[in-house]
Amino acid sequence: MVKKLILTIVLVLCTYPTFAQHVRPENIIRFGADARSGAPYCFADPHDPSKIKGFDVDIIHALAKVMNKRALFVQNSYEGLISGLGRNNYDVVIDGIVITPEHLAEVDFSSPYYVTHQTIVVPDNNTSIHSLEDCRGKKVGTLTGSEAFMFLEKFGGLTILSYEQEVSGYQDLLNGRIDAFIIDAPVAIYYVPTVKGLKIVGGEIDRLMYGVAVKKGSLVLRDELSAAIEKIKHNGELRKILEKWKLWNNNMAELTEDYAPSENEPTEYNSFVEAMNRSISWQERFDRYLTFLPMFGRAAWTTIVISIFSMMLAMAMGLILAIIRIYTPFKFLAVAYIEIVRGTPLLVQLLLIFYGLPNIGIKLDPFMAGVIGLGLNYAAFEAENYRAGLLSVPRAQYEAAKALGMTRWQSLRYVILPQSIRLVIPPITNDFISLLKDSSLVSMITIIDLTQQYNLLATTYYDYFGIGIQVALIYFIIGIPFVIVSRWTEKRIRQDGRLRRKRPGLKLIR
Amino acid sequence: MQKHDHSGHSALIRLEGVTKLFDNTEVLKNISLSIFEGDLVSIIGPSGCGKSTLLRCINALEIIDGGSVTVADIVLDRREGTNVSYSQIEKRAHRLRQSVGMVFQTFNLFPHKTVLENVMLAPVVVQGMEKDIAREIALRQLDKVGLKNLADRRTDQLSGGQIQRGAIARALAMSPNVMLYDEPTSALDPELVGEVLSVMRELNAEGMTQIIVTHEMQFAKDASDYIVFMDKGEIVEILAEEFMVEHPKDERTQRFLKRIMSVGREDINNG
Ligand SMILES: Nc1ncnc2c1ncn2[C@@H]1O[C@H](COP(=O)(O)OP(=O)(O)OP(=O)(O)O)[C@@H](O)[C@H]1O
Ligand SMILES: [Mg+2]
């Protein structure tokens, strides 16, 4: 039983590379971006959410082509994009990353491929604000930790409110809680038209230069990228992309010394605004949800696979911990492990394993980090289940085995363990159901599980409700078989208990 | 009669000056006893006098604190001045347990296994016996205790008497030098006691050495070669002849016997 478990885990670890995108031919350039960061950088196409689009995406593909490579998208949370470079999760980051001294301390940048600025968004009916000067003495909102935030703090004389999401900022603009919202121009260009009652007023504030980030010291790659950027600047490719996305601006004209008027239709922009503004019928909404199913299927599979592997690890580790705790002099080690793991949040453990361990030279890919994080966490809980099971086997059983000449390990292996296993099946199944739900935390370490998929789709459509219900339902359905198993075994043990209690000597548990 | 010579020269089991402490109180005080091959010995005495402890010391479920225990060729010597490390003692104790069979008062067949599997387990696991051979031996032992037809039953489908007979078969499968029984019939309904005792009688007839802690005075009197009477951790008297059981010399033995003869076995443990 134990051997089988360990064997399975070893086998699993051997087959696991099929889950990781390890194989990387020379001619591939992996770019990290967050598909939830929204239009126009990198986002799921509202017309077909299985496709990733964005002007950053178009640009990196164009650059790759110049470099004779193929660009491959790697999803990563926005906050972790830079640290993912260090972990070699991808080769470059392109996601509206501004070249700043702070960023330059951590990564190297290509020459800028896009130059833009902050802009001011106000309610439709506002006539008093035309520039940043007009904002003095007023309440101004911006995104937490953004370039605008720092810029406004330096500018002074205004009350700054910071928001996690631009949607909440827009909402407060409409509600009159703030007078203006200051944000990167591309974001304003894309989202203001989708929110009724807002407009963009002039004011080119600050100067933002976007660059392609590479790992610190990857100077060859950096120079190749810069050369490629020069090339698409001069052959008009870059301008064509930006016009398609309605992002060509004065700054870019200056940068490329190309002052000719725009000639390309902003097709991507039009398609986006059209998709966002179209009010859709229930029928259309339902059809749209149906198109999500393959994506949710894949994500659910990821969730299930991670949960199962984590649980196997947890069961093996838990058993070892319980045995150490009960039968060896190293009890304190097991107790310390169990208490520490149970006393700290799972999310912290996951982040520590994924983002923290590389600092001491242990780099795990997301799948491994997720399985190990969840597995080691649940091992502490399984250890306690096993302990209860092992201790509930009557002492007389151990004595009988000993009197037959068995060693401690033999009695554990052939007498105590088999009897306790059936008692721990119901609590372990219950824990598996919790683990299934807790596995949603792996979305924080760049894995596209059900929760992450939900996030991606919901941010694309601003539809947290309908899609949320869909995802909740999927989690629930996955859990059902395990609920049934748990109920069934619980019932069987209770019946057995009634049967057995009639007999003296065979004390039953619970 | 050579069989009842207690001088201890070629005894199968020899206890010499055995002491056992629990929490600094002496539960066994300087016990010496020799038991010869083929003997059936009954141990009687009031509750708490150390009968179970004595049995558990003989098969090294408890390690003695002083004196020595010898079973066949295995010696656990804990006398002053002997220089054997504790781990050495434990190793010997483990070997000793393999050659001594024991049946307890509480029913403890392994509930996750069938009767047959119960009997096969130790030979396969401990002695490394081939499963086929172990099965054959197990069936023979089950036949001996009259359980062959129930070999595939789970233990929760057995009566108390059947469980205890199964436990005897399980111990016999290890081909022990001696069988120890600690009140094997005390948890049984009265009508089931006979079937267990008759198995022991049969084993006695086959020449198996057996030691039984019991309150079944009739059985002790009829079947044993002699009766050891204990009190407060000491052997008070060894009653070797039918005559002596009726007329013990020691006053404490007289009192104890008188009481169990007149009151019946349920009340003994309270005395
Ligand atoms: N593991 C133990 N730890 C501490 N004291 C013990 C232990 N086992 C037995 N004793 C004590 O040793 C003494 C002898 O116990 P033992 O079980 O040998 O008596 P007994 O003669 O078998 O009694 P009974 O007829 O009730 O079974 C008792 O006082 C008991 O409380
Ligand atoms: Mg006793």
mmCIF file of N, CA and C in Angstrom, chain A residues 395-407 410 414-416 418-419 422 496 499-500 503-506, chain B residues 56 59 61 94 97-98 100 102 104 106-113 121-122 125-126 156 158 163 170-171 174:
data_model
loop_
_atom_site.group_PDB
_atom_site.id
_atom_site.type_symbol
_atom_site.label_atom_id
_atom_site.label_comp_id
_atom_site.label_asym_id
_atom_site.label_seq_id
_atom_site.Cartn_x
_atom_site.Cartn_y
_atom_site.Cartn_z
ATOM 1 N N ARG A 395 -4.928 -1.444 21.379
ATOM 2 C CA ARG A 395 -3.573 -1.847 21.739
ATOM 3 C C ARG A 395 -3.396 -3.353 21.686
ATOM 4 N N ALA A 396 -4.489 -4.067 21.988
ATOM 5 C CA ALA A 396 -4.445 -5.531 22.001
ATOM 6 C C ALA A 396 -3.984 -6.086 20.646
ATOM 7 N N GLN A 397 -4.317 -5.374 19.568
ATOM 8 C CA GLN A 397 -3.908 -5.835 18.238
ATOM 9 C C GLN A 397 -2.393 -5.796 18.105
ATOM 10 N N TYR A 398 -1.812 -4.733 18.624
ATOM 11 C CA TYR A 398 -0.361 -4.579 18.563
ATOM 12 C C TYR A 398 0.318 -5.654 19.411
ATOM 13 N N GLU A 399 -0.277 -5.914 20.602
ATOM 14 C CA GLU A 399 0.276 -6.939 21.500
ATOM 15 C C GLU A 399 0.222 -8.315 20.853
ATOM 16 N N ALA A 400 -0.913 -8.591 20.198
ATOM 17 C CA ALA A 400 -1.067 -9.897 19.567
ATOM 18 C C ALA A 400 0.004 -10.082 18.495
ATOM 19 N N ALA A 401 0.236 -9.028 17.709
ATOM 20 C CA ALA A 401 1.241 -9.111 16.650
ATOM 21 C C ALA A 401 2.631 -9.316 17.256
ATOM 22 N N LYS A 402 2.891 -8.577 18.336
ATOM 23 C CA LYS A 402 4.190 -8.684 18.995
ATOM 24 C C LYS A 402 4.390 -10.099 19.553
ATOM 25 N N ALA A 403 3.327 -10.645 20.155
ATOM 26 C CA ALA A 403 3.421 -11.973 20.743
ATOM 27 C C ALA A 403 3.652 -13.030 19.665
ATOM 28 N N LEU A 404 3.262 -12.731 18.422
ATOM 29 C CA LEU A 404 3.510 -13.676 17.332
ATOM 30 C C LEU A 404 4.927 -13.550 16.784
ATOM 31 N N GLY A 405 5.695 -12.636 17.376
ATOM 32 C CA GLY A 405 7.083 -12.502 16.973
ATOM 33 C C GLY A 405 7.319 -11.467 15.901
ATOM 34 N N MET A 406 6.308 -10.628 15.632
ATOM 35 C CA MET A 406 6.520 -9.592 14.618
ATOM 36 C C MET A 406 7.324 -8.447 15.208
ATOM 37 N N THR A 407 8.113 -7.801 14.344
ATOM 38 C CA THR A 407 8.810 -6.595 14.777
ATOM 39 C C THR A 407 7.801 -5.443 14.780
ATOM 40 N N GLN A 410 6.792 -4.716 11.257
ATOM 41 C CA GLN A 410 5.897 -5.725 10.697
ATOM 42 C C GLN A 410 4.488 -5.567 11.249
ATOM 43 N N TYR A 414 1.472 -4.875 8.721
ATOM 44 C CA TYR A 414 0.495 -5.925 8.404
ATOM 45 C C TYR A 414 -0.743 -5.912 9.287
ATOM 46 N N VAL A 415 -0.640 -5.259 10.445
ATOM 47 C CA VAL A 415 -1.761 -5.333 11.387
ATOM 48 C C VAL A 415 -2.394 -3.967 11.639
ATOM 49 N N ILE A 416 -1.578 -2.998 12.028
ATOM 50 C CA ILE A 416 -2.147 -1.712 12.454
ATOM 51 C C ILE A 416 -2.591 -0.875 11.252
ATOM 52 N N PRO A 418 -3.290 -1.572 7.996
ATOM 53 C CA PRO A 418 -4.470 -1.966 7.210
ATOM 54 C C PRO A 418 -5.777 -1.692 7.945
ATOM 55 N N GLN A 419 -5.735 -1.802 9.259
ATOM 56 C CA GLN A 419 -6.972 -1.570 10.001
ATOM 57 C C GLN A 419 -7.307 -0.085 10.085
ATOM 58 N N ARG A 422 -8.885 2.021 6.495
ATOM 59 C CA ARG A 422 -10.297 2.163 6.153
ATOM 60 C C ARG A 422 -10.975 3.231 7.011
ATOM 61 N N ASP A 496 -20.403 -1.283 10.287
ATOM 62 C CA ASP A 496 -19.433 -2.233 10.824
ATOM 63 C C ASP A 496 -19.298 -2.058 12.317
ATOM 64 N N LEU A 499 -22.042 -3.623 14.200
ATOM 65 C CA LEU A 499 -21.905 -5.062 14.195
ATOM 66 C C LEU A 499 -20.885 -5.515 15.228
ATOM 67 N N ARG A 500 -19.756 -4.792 15.206
ATOM 68 C CA ARG A 500 -18.633 -5.254 15.991
ATOM 69 C C ARG A 500 -18.788 -4.968 17.466
ATOM 70 N N ARG A 503 -19.294 -7.484 20.162
ATOM 71 C CA ARG A 503 -18.280 -8.422 20.621
ATOM 72 C C ARG A 503 -17.305 -7.718 21.558
ATOM 73 N N PRO A 504 -17.040 -8.320 22.690
ATOM 74 C CA PRO A 504 -16.067 -7.714 23.584
ATOM 75 C C PRO A 504 -14.674 -7.823 22.970
ATOM 76 N N GLY A 505 -13.804 -6.953 23.383
ATOM 77 C CA GLY A 505 -12.416 -7.086 22.939
ATOM 78 C C GLY A 505 -12.126 -6.342 21.656
ATOM 79 N N LEU A 506 -13.064 -6.317 20.729
ATOM 80 C CA LEU A 506 -12.815 -5.602 19.487
ATOM 81 C C LEU A 506 -13.435 -4.227 19.600
ATOM 82 N N ARG B 56 3.648 -12.696 30.773
ATOM 83 C CA ARG B 56 4.218 -11.741 29.819
ATOM 84 C C ARG B 56 5.739 -11.675 29.942
ATOM 85 N N ASN B 59 7.188 -14.779 27.905
ATOM 86 C CA ASN B 59 7.388 -14.615 26.456
ATOM 87 C C ASN B 59 7.953 -13.231 26.105
ATOM 88 N N LEU B 61 7.120 -10.268 26.503
ATOM 89 C CA LEU B 61 6.332 -9.067 26.191
ATOM 90 C C LEU B 61 6.719 -7.981 27.185
ATOM 91 N N HIS B 94 12.981 -10.741 21.120
ATOM 92 C CA HIS B 94 12.252 -10.876 19.869
ATOM 93 C C HIS B 94 12.304 -12.317 19.358
ATOM 94 N N ARG B 97 10.040 -14.518 21.580
ATOM 95 C CA ARG B 97 8.600 -14.412 21.321
ATOM 96 C C ARG B 97 8.171 -15.274 20.141
ATOM 97 N N GLN B 98 9.104 -15.477 19.188
ATOM 98 C CA GLN B 98 8.755 -16.302 18.031
ATOM 99 C C GLN B 98 8.581 -17.760 18.397
ATOM 100 N N VAL B 100 7.389 -18.795 21.431
ATOM 101 C CA VAL B 100 6.404 -18.958 22.496
ATOM 102 C C VAL B 100 5.049 -18.479 21.968
ATOM 103 N N MET B 102 1.069 -17.331 22.468
ATOM 104 C CA MET B 102 0.296 -16.751 23.568
ATOM 105 C C MET B 102 -1.123 -16.446 23.119
ATOM 106 N N PHE B 104 -4.614 -14.438 24.549
ATOM 107 C CA PHE B 104 -4.996 -13.447 25.557
ATOM 108 C C PHE B 104 -6.467 -13.595 25.942
ATOM 109 N N THR B 106 -8.582 -10.940 26.048
ATOM 110 C CA THR B 106 -9.372 -10.157 25.086
ATOM 111 C C THR B 106 -9.233 -10.799 23.715
ATOM 112 N N PHE B 107 -10.331 -10.754 22.974
ATOM 113 C CA PHE B 107 -10.309 -11.344 21.642
ATOM 114 C C PHE B 107 -9.473 -10.453 20.745
ATOM 115 N N ASN B 108 -8.447 -10.998 20.144
ATOM 116 C CA ASN B 108 -7.635 -10.140 19.291
ATOM 117 C C ASN B 108 -7.188 -10.797 17.993
ATOM 118 N N LEU B 109 -8.042 -11.632 17.406
ATOM 119 C CA LEU B 109 -7.774 -12.000 16.013
ATOM 120 C C LEU B 109 -7.777 -10.694 15.210
ATOM 121 N N PHE B 110 -7.042 -10.675 14.095
ATOM 122 C CA PHE B 110 -6.972 -9.447 13.292
ATOM 123 C C PHE B 110 -8.262 -9.306 12.483
ATOM 124 N N PRO B 111 -9.031 -8.259 12.743
ATOM 125 C CA PRO B 111 -10.371 -8.174 12.139
ATOM 126 C C PRO B 111 -10.366 -7.890 10.641
ATOM 127 N N HIS B 112 -9.217 -7.455 10.094
ATOM 128 C CA HIS B 112 -9.208 -7.165 8.656
ATOM 129 C C HIS B 112 -8.845 -8.389 7.842
ATOM 130 N N LYS B 113 -8.694 -9.538 8.509
ATOM 131 C CA LYS B 113 -8.304 -10.747 7.792
ATOM 132 C C LYS B 113 -9.270 -11.880 8.106
ATOM 133 N N LEU B 121 -0.548 -15.445 8.658
ATOM 134 C CA LEU B 121 0.221 -14.195 8.615
ATOM 135 C C LEU B 121 1.625 -14.313 9.222
ATOM 136 N N ALA B 122 1.697 -14.769 10.477
ATOM 137 C CA ALA B 122 3.002 -14.762 11.154
ATOM 138 C C ALA B 122 4.011 -15.702 10.482
ATOM 139 N N VAL B 125 5.121 -13.769 7.342
ATOM 140 C CA VAL B 125 5.817 -12.502 7.578
ATOM 141 C C VAL B 125 7.066 -12.689 8.433
ATOM 142 N N VAL B 126 6.920 -13.460 9.506
ATOM 143 C CA VAL B 126 8.019 -13.572 10.467
ATOM 144 C C VAL B 126 9.019 -14.646 10.047
ATOM 145 N N ASP B 156 -15.530 -11.183 12.523
ATOM 146 C CA ASP B 156 -16.749 -10.670 13.161
ATOM 147 C C ASP B 156 -17.936 -11.612 12.954
ATOM 148 N N LEU B 158 -17.663 -14.781 13.974
ATOM 149 C CA LEU B 158 -17.334 -15.921 14.829
ATOM 150 C C LEU B 158 -17.866 -15.708 16.246
ATOM 151 N N ILE B 163 -13.384 -17.661 18.259
ATOM 152 C CA ILE B 163 -12.280 -16.693 18.180
ATOM 153 C C ILE B 163 -11.085 -17.189 18.984
ATOM 154 N N ARG B 170 -3.646 -19.842 15.559
ATOM 155 C CA ARG B 170 -2.713 -18.828 15.063
ATOM 156 C C ARG B 170 -1.356 -18.939 15.772
ATOM 157 N N ALA B 171 -1.423 -19.164 17.105
ATOM 158 C CA ALA B 171 -0.169 -19.295 17.850
ATOM 159 C C ALA B 171 0.540 -20.603 17.493
ATOM 160 N N MET B 174 3.063 -21.094 14.461
ATOM 161 C CA MET B 174 4.474 -20.708 14.564
ATOM 162 C C MET B 174 5.310 -21.842 15.173
#
